[in-house]
Amino acid sequence: MMAGRGAESLLLLFLFLIEASARIHRLTLKGDTRSRIHLNTFGFYTNGTLEVNLTSLQLRKDIDRDKITMGFSLSKTKTDGVVAYTVDDSDKCLLDKYNVSFGESLTLFIFDLKQNKVFMQKQGQQKKLSISGPDYRKNSEAKDAANVKKDNSQTKAKEPKGDDQKEKDNKSGTKTRKKREAPQSQSKDAAKGQVEPVKEKKKAEVDQEVFELKNVKGIYNFNFFVKIVSPAEEGLYTLSFHNCHKAASGKKNDFAFDMTIEITARNPRNYLSAGEIPLPLLYLVMSGFFFVAALFWVSLLLKHRSSVFKIHWLMAALAFTKSVSILFHAINYYFIAVKGSAIEGWAVMYYITHLLKGALLFITLALIGTGWAFVKYILSDKDKKIFMIVIPLQVLANTAYIIIESTEEGTSEYALWKEILFLVDLICCGAILFPVVWSIRHLQEASSTDGKAAMNLAKLKLFRHFYVMIVCYIYFTRIIAILLKFTVPFQWQWMYNFLVEVSTLVFFVLTGYKFRPASNNPYLQLPQDEEDVTMDEVLTGSGLLASVTRVKKSNHEREQIRDSSV
């Protein structure tokens, strides 16, 4: 009963969290006091669009509106792979620090809560962005209707005309020519001293525009629409909300506000960011590779049943779970790409299999590291403590990952769980190395005291190889791959996921090769009688001969060989 209730509560938690897992974002904040709220980061191609609808903004305290500076910032990365303006300036707010003269690739929407206006400033390359203010949908519909009327009039103009209609056109043509001559003469007169003010006005309209900020009983709402119109504007954009207020006491942001905002970011064909578009196909292909590897491993176990241990079947379960997990991940990304939000059932299945995969991975690595079933058959108290620490931490790390995937970036919980995931993951990766170090130490002591020094030395060397493999895998997936993610162009950020999955597959294959069930594998050699076989030397001249041993036969065996030869 308790297990059933736990499963039901876990399922309800997943269903609750999955509502936020989408590229059509809806964020609700209550009593927030942060000075900068990171709302979304998205990689846009040409004709990509960003739709922002601030449905509700309400201040919790009635204070002087002149002392409040609030608004949005849309920043483009200076380089292709690093997010711009990720570090907050504690002295000045971004809305106050930057202005048109700086020439940064930045668009600011500064709220004037007293006059109910929004001042939009486009700087640098973002001057070319197509940005529409409130009621952009009505304006676009009006433009479409005007274009339809224009097309109809053009088609009518192309129809053959009669003699009477031609005479009317000739008369109207003379009138239009006269009208055209008048503006030309006026423009010549204006060229003497009236053109400069017109240019300044156009420049001001390009650099800064003023929109209406609707205010209904103290609740503000505003919306705008951004379109990437050319390849020059393609890139990684970050949308943030800023709350810049400093009271007379000197305390910053001593008042709270409530906000509800809807954000829809999409590229021409789907709702995925530029660096995420290949992910559905990538995860689908990698799922096939892991499934084939799991089938091959099972066939190997069935072929060598006499040398199979229980941990071999645990490794097979890990490979199948990994394959199913990333398959659900691919399906989840596919529905996000098509509909802008995940399907609850597929997302829940991915979260469950991801949680099981993480637990199985660290259990398997810990069992191998302790030498269970290969060196010893009983876990010591020290080994059990490692399991009691690492496994719950790994479950917590995977839970934090699920919450991060299902939570909007703008929430305060998002940053908290991201820090928890980073810390717990590092602790788990460090703790999983201790069992391997203990096994190496155990084999070193046994090689100096036990008569079978060669066998222990062979196992010792292989355990050292396994230790190096784990360290390389952890460093590559936690450090090197993440550094590559922040240095490659925005459209190549999927390479991080590719490198992580490929390195995981390589790690699984190498571990399976070292622990393959075979009679000549030094890991799996059973203790033998000293009277029958004495192993006194390990050939370690090259990597190919790492597991080759030289065997000296006993006197009894030599006599049997002589008798048979006679």
Coordinates of C-alpha atoms in Angstrom, one line a residue:
M1 CA 0.0 0.0 0.0
M2 CA 2.8 2.4 0.9
A3 CA 4.6 1.7 -2.3
G4 CA 1.5 2.2 -4.3
R5 CA 0.8 5.6 -2.6
G6 CA 4.5 6.6 -3.3
A7 CA 4.1 5.7 -7.0
E8 CA 0.9 7.7 -7.2
S9 CA 2.4 10.8 -5.5
L10 CA 5.4 10.6 -7.9
L11 CA 3.1 10.4 -10.9
L12 CA 1.1 13.4 -9.7
L13 CA 4.4 15.3 -9.2
F14 CA 5.4 14.6 -12.8
L15 CA 2.0 15.6 -14.1
F16 CA 2.1 18.8 -12.1
L17 CA 5.6 19.6 -13.4
I18 CA 5.0 18.7 -17.0
E19 CA 2.6 21.6 -17.5
A20 CA 5.6 24.0 -17.6
S21 CA 7.7 21.9 -20.0
A22 CA 7.1 23.7 -23.3
R23 CA 8.5 26.3 -25.7
I24 CA 5.2 28.2 -25.3
H25 CA 6.1 29.7 -21.9
R26 CA 3.7 30.9 -19.3
L27 CA 5.3 32.4 -16.1
T28 CA 3.5 33.6 -13.0
L29 CA 5.4 35.3 -10.2
K30 CA 4.0 36.3 -6.9
G31 CA 5.8 38.8 -4.6
D32 CA 9.0 38.7 -6.5
T33 CA 11.7 41.2 -5.5
R34 CA 14.6 40.2 -7.9
S35 CA 16.3 43.0 -9.8
R36 CA 16.8 40.8 -12.9
I37 CA 14.7 37.9 -14.1
H38 CA 16.0 35.7 -16.9
L39 CA 12.9 34.8 -18.9
N40 CA 14.1 32.9 -22.0
T41 CA 17.2 32.2 -24.2
F42 CA 16.5 31.1 -27.8
G43 CA 18.4 30.8 -31.0
F44 CA 16.6 32.3 -34.0
Y45 CA 17.0 31.7 -37.7
T46 CA 15.7 34.1 -40.4
N47 CA 11.9 34.6 -40.1
G48 CA 12.0 33.4 -36.5
T49 CA 9.5 35.2 -34.2
L50 CA 9.3 36.1 -30.6
E51 CA 5.9 37.0 -29.1
V52 CA 5.8 38.5 -25.6
N53 CA 2.5 39.2 -23.8
L54 CA 2.7 40.8 -20.3
T55 CA -0.8 40.1 -19.2
S56 CA -0.5 41.4 -15.7
L57 CA 2.0 43.5 -13.7
Q58 CA 1.0 44.8 -10.3
L59 CA 3.1 46.5 -7.6
R60 CA 2.6 45.2 -4.0
K61 CA 3.4 48.7 -2.5
D62 CA 2.0 52.1 -3.4
I63 CA 5.2 54.1 -4.0
D64 CA 6.3 57.0 -6.1
R65 CA 6.2 55.9 -9.8
D66 CA 9.0 58.3 -10.7
K67 CA 11.5 56.2 -8.6
I68 CA 10.7 53.0 -10.4
T69 CA 12.4 51.8 -13.6
M70 CA 11.0 48.5 -14.9
G71 CA 11.1 46.9 -18.3
F72 CA 12.4 44.3 -20.7
S73 CA 15.8 43.8 -22.4
L74 CA 16.4 41.7 -25.5
S75 CA 20.1 41.1 -25.9
K76 CA 22.0 39.3 -28.6
T77 CA 25.2 37.4 -27.7
K78 CA 28.4 39.2 -28.6
T79 CA 29.9 35.8 -29.7
D80 CA 27.9 32.9 -31.1
G81 CA 28.4 30.6 -28.1
V82 CA 28.3 32.8 -24.9
V83 CA 25.2 34.3 -23.5
A84 CA 25.5 38.1 -23.2
Y85 CA 25.0 40.0 -20.0
T86 CA 24.9 37.0 -17.7
V87 CA 26.5 38.9 -14.8
D88 CA 24.3 41.3 -13.0
D89 CA 25.8 44.8 -12.3
S90 CA 25.1 45.5 -8.6
D91 CA 25.6 49.2 -8.9
K92 CA 23.5 50.1 -12.0
C93 CA 20.5 48.5 -13.6
L94 CA 20.8 47.5 -17.2
L95 CA 18.0 49.9 -18.2
D96 CA 19.9 52.8 -16.7
K97 CA 23.4 51.8 -17.7
Y98 CA 23.0 51.4 -21.4
N99 CA 21.7 54.0 -23.9
V100 CA 21.7 54.6 -27.6
S101 CA 25.2 56.0 -27.7
F102 CA 26.8 52.7 -26.6
G103 CA 25.9 51.0 -29.8
E104 CA 25.4 47.5 -28.2
S105 CA 23.2 44.9 -29.9
L106 CA 20.4 45.5 -27.4
T107 CA 16.7 46.4 -27.4
L108 CA 15.3 48.0 -24.3
F109 CA 11.6 48.4 -23.3
I110 CA 11.6 51.0 -20.5
F111 CA 8.3 51.4 -18.6
D112 CA 7.1 54.8 -17.5
L113 CA 4.5 53.8 -14.9
K114 CA 3.5 57.4 -14.3
Q115 CA 2.7 58.4 -17.9
N116 CA 1.6 54.9 -18.9
K117 CA 4.2 54.7 -21.8
V118 CA 6.9 52.3 -23.0
F119 CA 10.0 53.7 -24.5
M120 CA 11.6 51.2 -26.9
Q121 CA 15.3 51.8 -27.8
K122 CA 17.0 49.7 -30.4
Q123 CA 20.8 49.7 -30.4
G124 CA 23.5 48.3 -32.7
Q125 CA 22.5 45.5 -35.0
Q126 CA 19.1 45.2 -33.5
K127 CA 18.0 48.5 -35.2
K128 CA 17.2 46.2 -38.2
L129 CA 14.8 44.0 -36.2
S130 CA 11.2 44.2 -37.1
I131 CA 9.5 45.0 -33.7
S132 CA 5.8 45.8 -33.4
G133 CA 4.1 47.1 -30.3
P134 CA 0.7 46.5 -28.8
D135 CA -2.2 45.5 -31.2
Y136 CA 0.3 44.1 -33.7
R137 CA -2.2 41.4 -34.6
K138 CA -4.8 44.0 -35.7
N139 CA -2.1 45.8 -37.6
S140 CA -0.9 42.7 -39.4
E141 CA -4.5 41.8 -40.2
A142 CA -5.1 45.3 -41.7
K143 CA -1.9 44.9 -43.7
D144 CA -3.0 41.6 -45.1
A145 CA -6.4 43.0 -46.0
A146 CA -4.7 46.0 -47.7
N147 CA -2.4 43.6 -49.7
V148 CA -5.5 41.6 -50.8
K149 CA -7.2 44.7 -52.0
K150 CA -4.0 45.8 -53.8
D151 CA -3.7 42.5 -55.5
N152 CA -7.4 42.6 -56.7
S153 CA -6.9 46.1 -58.1
Q154 CA -3.8 45.0 -59.9
T155 CA -5.6 42.1 -61.5
K156 CA -8.5 44.4 -62.6
A157 CA -6.0 46.8 -64.1
K158 CA -4.5 44.0 -66.2
E159 CA -7.9 43.4 -67.8
P160 CA -8.5 44.7 -71.5
K161 CA -10.0 48.1 -71.6
G162 CA -12.4 49.7 -74.1
D163 CA -11.9 53.0 -76.0
D164 CA -14.0 55.0 -73.5
Q165 CA -12.0 53.7 -70.6
K166 CA -8.7 54.5 -72.3
E167 CA -9.8 58.2 -72.8
K168 CA -10.7 58.4 -69.1
D169 CA -7.3 56.9 -68.2
N170 CA -5.5 59.5 -70.4
K171 CA -7.4 62.3 -68.7
S172 CA -6.6 61.0 -65.3
G173 CA -3.0 60.5 -66.3
T174 CA -2.6 64.2 -67.1
K175 CA -4.0 65.1 -63.7
T176 CA -1.7 62.7 -61.8
R177 CA 1.3 64.0 -63.7
K178 CA 0.4 67.6 -62.6
K179 CA 0.1 66.4 -59.0
R180 CA 3.4 64.7 -59.2
E181 CA 5.1 67.8 -60.5
A182 CA 3.9 69.8 -57.5
P183 CA 5.7 67.7 -54.8
Q184 CA 8.8 67.7 -56.9
S185 CA 8.9 71.5 -57.0
Q186 CA 8.2 71.6 -53.3
S187 CA 11.0 69.2 -52.6
K188 CA 13.4 71.5 -54.5
D189 CA 12.4 74.4 -52.3
A190 CA 12.7 72.2 -49.2
A191 CA 16.2 71.2 -50.2
K192 CA 17.4 74.6 -49.2
G193 CA 16.7 74.2 -45.5
Q194 CA 13.9 71.9 -44.6
V195 CA 15.3 68.5 -45.3
E196 CA 17.6 68.2 -42.3
P197 CA 14.8 68.3 -39.7
V198 CA 13.0 65.5 -41.5
K199 CA 16.1 63.3 -41.4
E200 CA 16.5 63.9 -37.7
K201 CA 12.9 62.9 -37.1
K202 CA 13.3 59.7 -39.0
K203 CA 16.5 58.9 -37.1
A204 CA 14.7 59.4 -33.9
E205 CA 11.9 57.2 -35.0
V206 CA 14.4 54.4 -35.7
D207 CA 16.3 54.7 -32.5
Q208 CA 13.4 55.2 -30.1
E209 CA 9.7 54.5 -30.3
V210 CA 6.9 55.1 -27.8
F211 CA 4.1 52.6 -27.1
E212 CA 1.1 52.6 -24.9
L213 CA 1.3 50.9 -21.5
K214 CA -2.2 49.9 -20.6
N215 CA -3.3 50.5 -17.0
V216 CA -6.5 49.1 -15.6
K217 CA -7.0 49.7 -11.9
G218 CA -3.2 49.5 -11.2
I219 CA -2.7 46.4 -13.3
Y220 CA -0.4 47.1 -16.3
N221 CA -0.3 45.0 -19.5
F222 CA 1.9 45.3 -22.6
N223 CA 2.8 43.1 -25.5
F224 CA 5.2 43.2 -28.4
F225 CA 6.3 41.1 -31.4
V226 CA 9.8 40.6 -32.8
K227 CA 10.7 39.1 -36.2
I228 CA 14.2 38.2 -37.5
V229 CA 14.1 39.6 -41.0
S230 CA 17.5 38.8 -42.4
P231 CA 20.5 36.4 -41.8
A232 CA 22.5 39.3 -40.2
E233 CA 20.1 39.2 -37.2
E234 CA 20.3 35.5 -36.6
G235 CA 21.8 34.5 -33.3
L236 CA 21.2 33.6 -29.7
Y237 CA 18.8 36.1 -27.9
T238 CA 18.2 36.5 -24.2
L239 CA 15.0 38.1 -22.9
S240 CA 15.1 39.5 -19.4
F241 CA 12.8 41.5 -17.1
H242 CA 14.4 44.2 -14.9
N243 CA 13.1 45.8 -11.7
C244 CA 15.3 48.8 -10.9
H245 CA 14.2 50.6 -7.8
K246 CA 16.3 52.2 -5.1
A247 CA 14.6 53.6 -2.0
A248 CA 15.8 56.7 -0.1
S249 CA 17.2 54.3 2.5
G250 CA 19.6 53.0 0.0
K251 CA 18.1 49.5 -0.1
K252 CA 17.7 48.1 -3.5
N253 CA 14.4 46.5 -4.6
D254 CA 12.6 46.7 -1.2
F255 CA 9.2 46.2 -2.8
A256 CA 7.6 43.2 -4.4
F257 CA 5.5 42.8 -7.5
D258 CA 3.3 40.2 -9.2
M259 CA 3.7 39.4 -12.8
T260 CA 2.1 37.0 -15.4
I261 CA 3.7 36.8 -18.8
E262 CA 3.4 34.6 -21.9
I263 CA 6.3 34.0 -24.2
T264 CA 6.2 32.2 -27.6
A265 CA 9.5 31.7 -29.4
R266 CA 9.7 29.8 -32.6
N267 CA 11.7 29.3 -35.7
P268 CA 10.1 29.0 -39.2
R269 CA 9.4 25.3 -39.0
N270 CA 9.1 24.4 -35.3
Y271 CA 9.2 25.7 -31.8
L272 CA 12.7 24.5 -31.0
S273 CA 15.7 26.7 -30.7
A274 CA 18.3 26.7 -33.4
G275 CA 20.6 24.5 -31.4
E276 CA 17.9 22.0 -30.5
I277 CA 16.4 21.3 -33.9
P278 CA 18.6 18.2 -34.5
L279 CA 17.9 16.7 -31.1
P280 CA 14.8 14.5 -31.9
L281 CA 16.7 12.7 -34.7
L282 CA 19.9 12.6 -32.6
Y283 CA 18.2 10.9 -29.6
L284 CA 16.4 8.5 -31.9
V285 CA 19.6 7.4 -33.6
M286 CA 21.5 7.1 -30.3
S287 CA 18.6 5.1 -28.8
G288 CA 19.0 2.6 -31.7
F289 CA 22.8 2.3 -31.0
F290 CA 22.2 1.6 -27.3
F291 CA 19.5 -0.9 -28.1
V292 CA 21.8 -2.8 -30.5
A293 CA 24.6 -2.8 -27.9
A294 CA 22.2 -4.1 -25.3
L295 CA 21.1 -7.0 -27.6
F296 CA 24.7 -7.9 -28.4
W297 CA 25.5 -7.9 -24.6
V298 CA 22.6 -10.3 -23.9
S299 CA 23.7 -12.6 -26.7
L300 CA 27.2 -12.7 -25.2
L301 CA 25.7 -13.5 -21.8
L302 CA 23.7 -16.4 -23.3
K303 CA 26.8 -17.7 -25.1
H304 CA 29.0 -17.8 -22.0
R305 CA 26.5 -18.8 -19.3
S306 CA 29.1 -20.5 -17.2
S307 CA 31.0 -17.3 -16.7
V308 CA 28.0 -15.0 -16.1
F309 CA 27.5 -13.2 -12.8
K310 CA 24.4 -11.3 -11.6
I311 CA 26.1 -8.0 -12.2
H312 CA 26.2 -8.8 -15.9
W313 CA 22.4 -8.9 -16.1
L314 CA 22.4 -5.6 -14.2
M315 CA 24.6 -4.1 -16.9
A316 CA 22.2 -5.4 -19.5
A317 CA 19.2 -3.8 -17.7
L318 CA 21.2 -0.5 -17.6
A319 CA 21.8 -0.6 -21.3
F320 CA 18.1 -1.3 -22.1
T321 CA 16.9 1.4 -19.7
K322 CA 19.3 4.0 -21.3
S323 CA 18.0 3.1 -24.7
V324 CA 14.3 3.5 -23.7
S325 CA 15.0 6.7 -21.8
I326 CA 16.5 8.6 -24.7
L327 CA 13.8 7.1 -27.0
F328 CA 11.2 8.8 -24.8
H329 CA 13.4 11.9 -24.8
A330 CA 13.4 12.0 -28.6
I331 CA 9.6 11.6 -28.7
N332 CA 9.2 14.4 -26.1
Y333 CA 11.3 16.8 -28.2
Y334 CA 9.4 15.9 -31.3
F335 CA 6.1 17.0 -29.8
I336 CA 7.7 20.2 -28.4
A337 CA 8.9 20.9 -31.9
V338 CA 5.5 20.4 -33.5
K339 CA 3.1 21.7 -30.9
G340 CA 5.3 23.9 -28.7
S341 CA 4.6 21.8 -25.6
A342 CA 5.2 18.3 -24.4
I343 CA 2.6 15.5 -24.3
E344 CA 2.1 14.6 -20.6
G345 CA 2.2 10.8 -21.1
W346 CA 5.5 10.7 -23.1
A347 CA 7.1 13.3 -20.8
V348 CA 6.3 11.3 -17.7
M349 CA 7.6 8.1 -19.2
Y350 CA 10.9 9.9 -20.0
Y351 CA 11.2 11.2 -16.5
I352 CA 10.6 7.8 -14.9
T353 CA 13.1 6.0 -17.2
H354 CA 15.6 8.8 -16.7
L355 CA 15.4 8.4 -13.0
L356 CA 15.8 4.6 -13.2
K357 CA 18.7 5.0 -15.6
G358 CA 20.6 7.4 -13.3
A359 CA 20.1 5.1 -10.3
L360 CA 21.1 1.9 -12.2
L361 CA 24.2 3.6 -13.6
F362 CA 25.6 4.6 -10.2
I363 CA 24.6 1.3 -8.6
T364 CA 26.4 -0.6 -11.4
L365 CA 29.5 1.5 -11.2
A366 CA 29.6 1.3 -7.4
L367 CA 29.3 -2.5 -7.5
I368 CA 32.0 -2.9 -10.1
G369 CA 34.2 -0.4 -8.2
T370 CA 33.9 -2.4 -4.9
G371 CA 34.9 -5.6 -6.8
W372 CA 31.6 -7.3 -6.0
A373 CA 31.3 -10.7 -7.7
F374 CA 34.8 -10.3 -9.3
V375 CA 37.1 -9.9 -6.3
K376 CA 34.8 -10.4 -3.4
Y377 CA 31.3 -11.7 -3.0
I378 CA 30.3 -9.7 0.2
L379 CA 30.2 -6.0 0.5
S380 CA 32.1 -4.6 3.5
D381 CA 30.7 -2.0 5.9
K382 CA 32.7 0.7 4.1
D383 CA 31.1 -0.3 0.7
K384 CA 27.6 -0.2 2.2
K385 CA 28.1 3.3 3.4
I386 CA 29.1 4.4 -0.1
F387 CA 25.8 2.9 -1.4
M388 CA 23.8 4.6 1.4
I389 CA 25.3 8.0 0.4
V390 CA 25.6 7.8 -3.3
I391 CA 22.3 6.3 -4.3
P392 CA 20.0 8.8 -2.5
L393 CA 22.2 11.6 -3.7
Q394 CA 21.9 10.3 -7.3
V395 CA 18.1 10.1 -7.0
L396 CA 18.1 13.7 -5.7
A397 CA 20.3 14.8 -8.6
N398 CA 17.9 13.2 -11.1
T399 CA 14.9 14.7 -9.4
A400 CA 16.6 18.1 -9.6
Y401 CA 17.2 17.6 -13.3
I402 CA 13.5 16.7 -13.8
I403 CA 12.4 19.8 -11.9
I404 CA 14.7 22.0 -13.9
E405 CA 13.5 20.6 -17.2
S406 CA 9.9 21.2 -16.1
T407 CA 10.2 24.6 -14.5
E408 CA 10.3 28.0 -16.3
E409 CA 13.6 29.7 -16.3
G410 CA 12.2 32.9 -14.7
T411 CA 11.2 31.3 -11.4
S412 CA 13.4 31.6 -8.4
E413 CA 13.2 27.8 -7.8
Y414 CA 14.9 27.2 -11.2
A415 CA 18.2 28.8 -10.1
L416 CA 18.0 27.0 -6.7
W417 CA 17.5 23.5 -8.2
K418 CA 20.2 24.2 -10.8
E419 CA 22.7 24.9 -8.1
I420 CA 21.5 21.8 -6.2
L421 CA 21.9 19.6 -9.3
F422 CA 25.4 20.9 -10.0
L423 CA 26.6 20.3 -6.4
V424 CA 25.0 16.9 -5.9
D425 CA 26.3 15.7 -9.2
L426 CA 29.8 16.6 -8.4
I427 CA 29.5 14.9 -5.0
C428 CA 28.2 11.7 -6.6
C429 CA 30.9 11.7 -9.3
G430 CA 33.6 12.1 -6.6
A431 CA 32.1 9.5 -4.2
I432 CA 31.9 6.9 -7.0
L433 CA 35.6 6.9 -7.3
F434 CA 36.3 5.8 -3.7
P435 CA 35.2 2.1 -4.2
V436 CA 37.6 1.8 -7.2
V437 CA 40.5 3.2 -5.1
W438 CA 39.7 0.9 -2.3
S439 CA 39.7 -2.1 -4.6
I440 CA 43.0 -1.1 -6.1
R441 CA 44.4 -0.8 -2.5
H442 CA 43.0 -4.2 -1.6
L443 CA 44.6 -5.8 -4.7
Q444 CA 47.9 -4.1 -3.9
E445 CA 48.0 -5.6 -0.5
A446 CA 46.9 -9.0 -1.8
S447 CA 49.6 -9.0 -4.5
S448 CA 52.3 -8.6 -1.8
T449 CA 51.0 -11.3 0.6
D450 CA 49.1 -13.8 -1.5
G451 CA 50.9 -16.5 -3.3
K452 CA 49.0 -15.7 -6.5
A453 CA 50.6 -12.4 -7.1
A454 CA 50.4 -12.5 -10.9
M455 CA 46.6 -12.8 -10.9
N456 CA 46.2 -10.0 -8.4
L457 CA 48.5 -7.8 -10.4
A458 CA 46.5 -8.5 -13.5
K459 CA 43.3 -7.5 -11.8
L460 CA 45.0 -4.5 -10.2
K461 CA 46.0 -3.2 -13.6
L462 CA 42.5 -3.6 -15.0
F463 CA 41.0 -1.8 -12.0
R464 CA 43.4 1.0 -12.7
H465 CA 42.2 1.1 -16.3
F466 CA 38.6 1.2 -15.1
Y467 CA 39.5 4.0 -12.7
V468 CA 41.0 6.1 -15.5
M469 CA 37.9 5.4 -17.7
I470 CA 35.6 6.7 -15.0
V471 CA 37.7 9.8 -14.4
C472 CA 37.9 10.6 -18.2
Y473 CA 34.1 10.0 -18.6
I474 CA 33.3 12.3 -15.7
Y475 CA 35.7 15.1 -16.8
F476 CA 34.5 14.9 -20.4
T477 CA 30.8 15.0 -19.8
R478 CA 30.9 17.4 -16.8
I479 CA 33.6 19.9 -17.9
I480 CA 34.9 19.5 -21.5
A481 CA 31.5 19.0 -23.2
I482 CA 30.0 22.0 -21.2
L483 CA 32.9 24.2 -22.3
L484 CA 32.3 23.2 -25.9
K485 CA 28.6 24.1 -25.4
F486 CA 29.6 27.7 -24.5
T487 CA 32.1 28.1 -27.3
V488 CA 30.5 26.6 -30.4
P489 CA 28.1 28.8 -32.6
F490 CA 24.5 28.9 -31.4
Q491 CA 23.2 26.6 -34.2
W492 CA 25.8 23.9 -33.2
Q493 CA 24.9 23.7 -29.5
W494 CA 23.4 20.2 -30.1
M495 CA 27.0 19.0 -30.3
Y496 CA 27.1 19.1 -26.5
N497 CA 24.3 16.5 -26.4
F498 CA 25.9 14.5 -29.2
L499 CA 29.3 14.3 -27.4
V500 CA 27.7 13.3 -24.1
E501 CA 25.7 10.5 -25.6
V502 CA 28.6 9.2 -27.7
S503 CA 31.0 9.3 -24.8
T504 CA 28.4 7.4 -22.7
L505 CA 28.1 4.8 -25.4
V506 CA 31.9 4.4 -25.6
F507 CA 32.1 4.2 -21.8
F508 CA 29.4 1.4 -21.8
V509 CA 31.2 -0.5 -24.6
L510 CA 34.6 -0.3 -23.0
T511 CA 33.3 -1.3 -19.6
G512 CA 31.4 -4.3 -21.2
Y513 CA 34.6 -5.3 -23.0
K514 CA 36.6 -5.3 -19.8
F515 CA 33.9 -7.2 -17.9
R516 CA 32.9 -9.6 -20.7
P517 CA 32.0 -13.1 -19.5
A518 CA 35.0 -15.2 -20.8
S519 CA 37.2 -17.8 -19.2
N520 CA 40.4 -15.9 -20.1
N521 CA 39.3 -12.6 -18.6
P522 CA 41.5 -11.8 -15.6
Y523 CA 38.5 -10.0 -13.9
L524 CA 36.5 -13.2 -14.0
Q525 CA 39.1 -15.8 -13.2
L526 CA 38.1 -17.9 -10.2
P527 CA 40.5 -18.7 -7.4
Q528 CA 42.6 -21.7 -8.4
D529 CA 44.6 -24.2 -6.4
E530 CA 48.3 -23.4 -6.0
E531 CA 49.2 -27.0 -6.6
D532 CA 47.6 -27.0 -10.1
V533 CA 48.6 -23.6 -11.4
T534 CA 51.2 -21.1 -10.3
M535 CA 51.1 -17.7 -12.0
D536 CA 54.3 -15.9 -11.4
E537 CA 54.6 -13.3 -14.2
V538 CA 52.3 -10.9 -16.0
L539 CA 53.3 -9.8 -19.5
T540 CA 52.7 -6.1 -19.5
G541 CA 54.9 -5.0 -22.3
S542 CA 52.1 -3.5 -24.4
G543 CA 48.4 -2.8 -24.1
L544 CA 47.6 -5.8 -26.2
L545 CA 49.3 -8.1 -23.7
A546 CA 47.7 -6.5 -20.7
S547 CA 45.8 -9.7 -19.8
V548 CA 48.2 -12.3 -21.0
T549 CA 50.0 -14.4 -18.4
R550 CA 52.8 -16.9 -18.5
V551 CA 51.9 -20.2 -16.8
K552 CA 54.5 -22.5 -15.2
K553 CA 53.3 -26.1 -15.0
S554 CA 53.8 -28.2 -11.9
N555 CA 56.1 -31.3 -11.7
H556 CA 53.1 -33.6 -11.6
E557 CA 51.8 -32.2 -14.9
R558 CA 55.2 -32.5 -16.5
E559 CA 55.4 -36.2 -15.6
Q560 CA 52.0 -36.8 -17.1
I561 CA 53.1 -35.1 -20.4
R562 CA 56.3 -37.3 -20.5
D563 CA 54.2 -40.5 -19.9
S564 CA 51.8 -39.6 -22.7
S565 CA 54.6 -38.9 -25.0
V566 CA 56.3 -42.2 -24.3

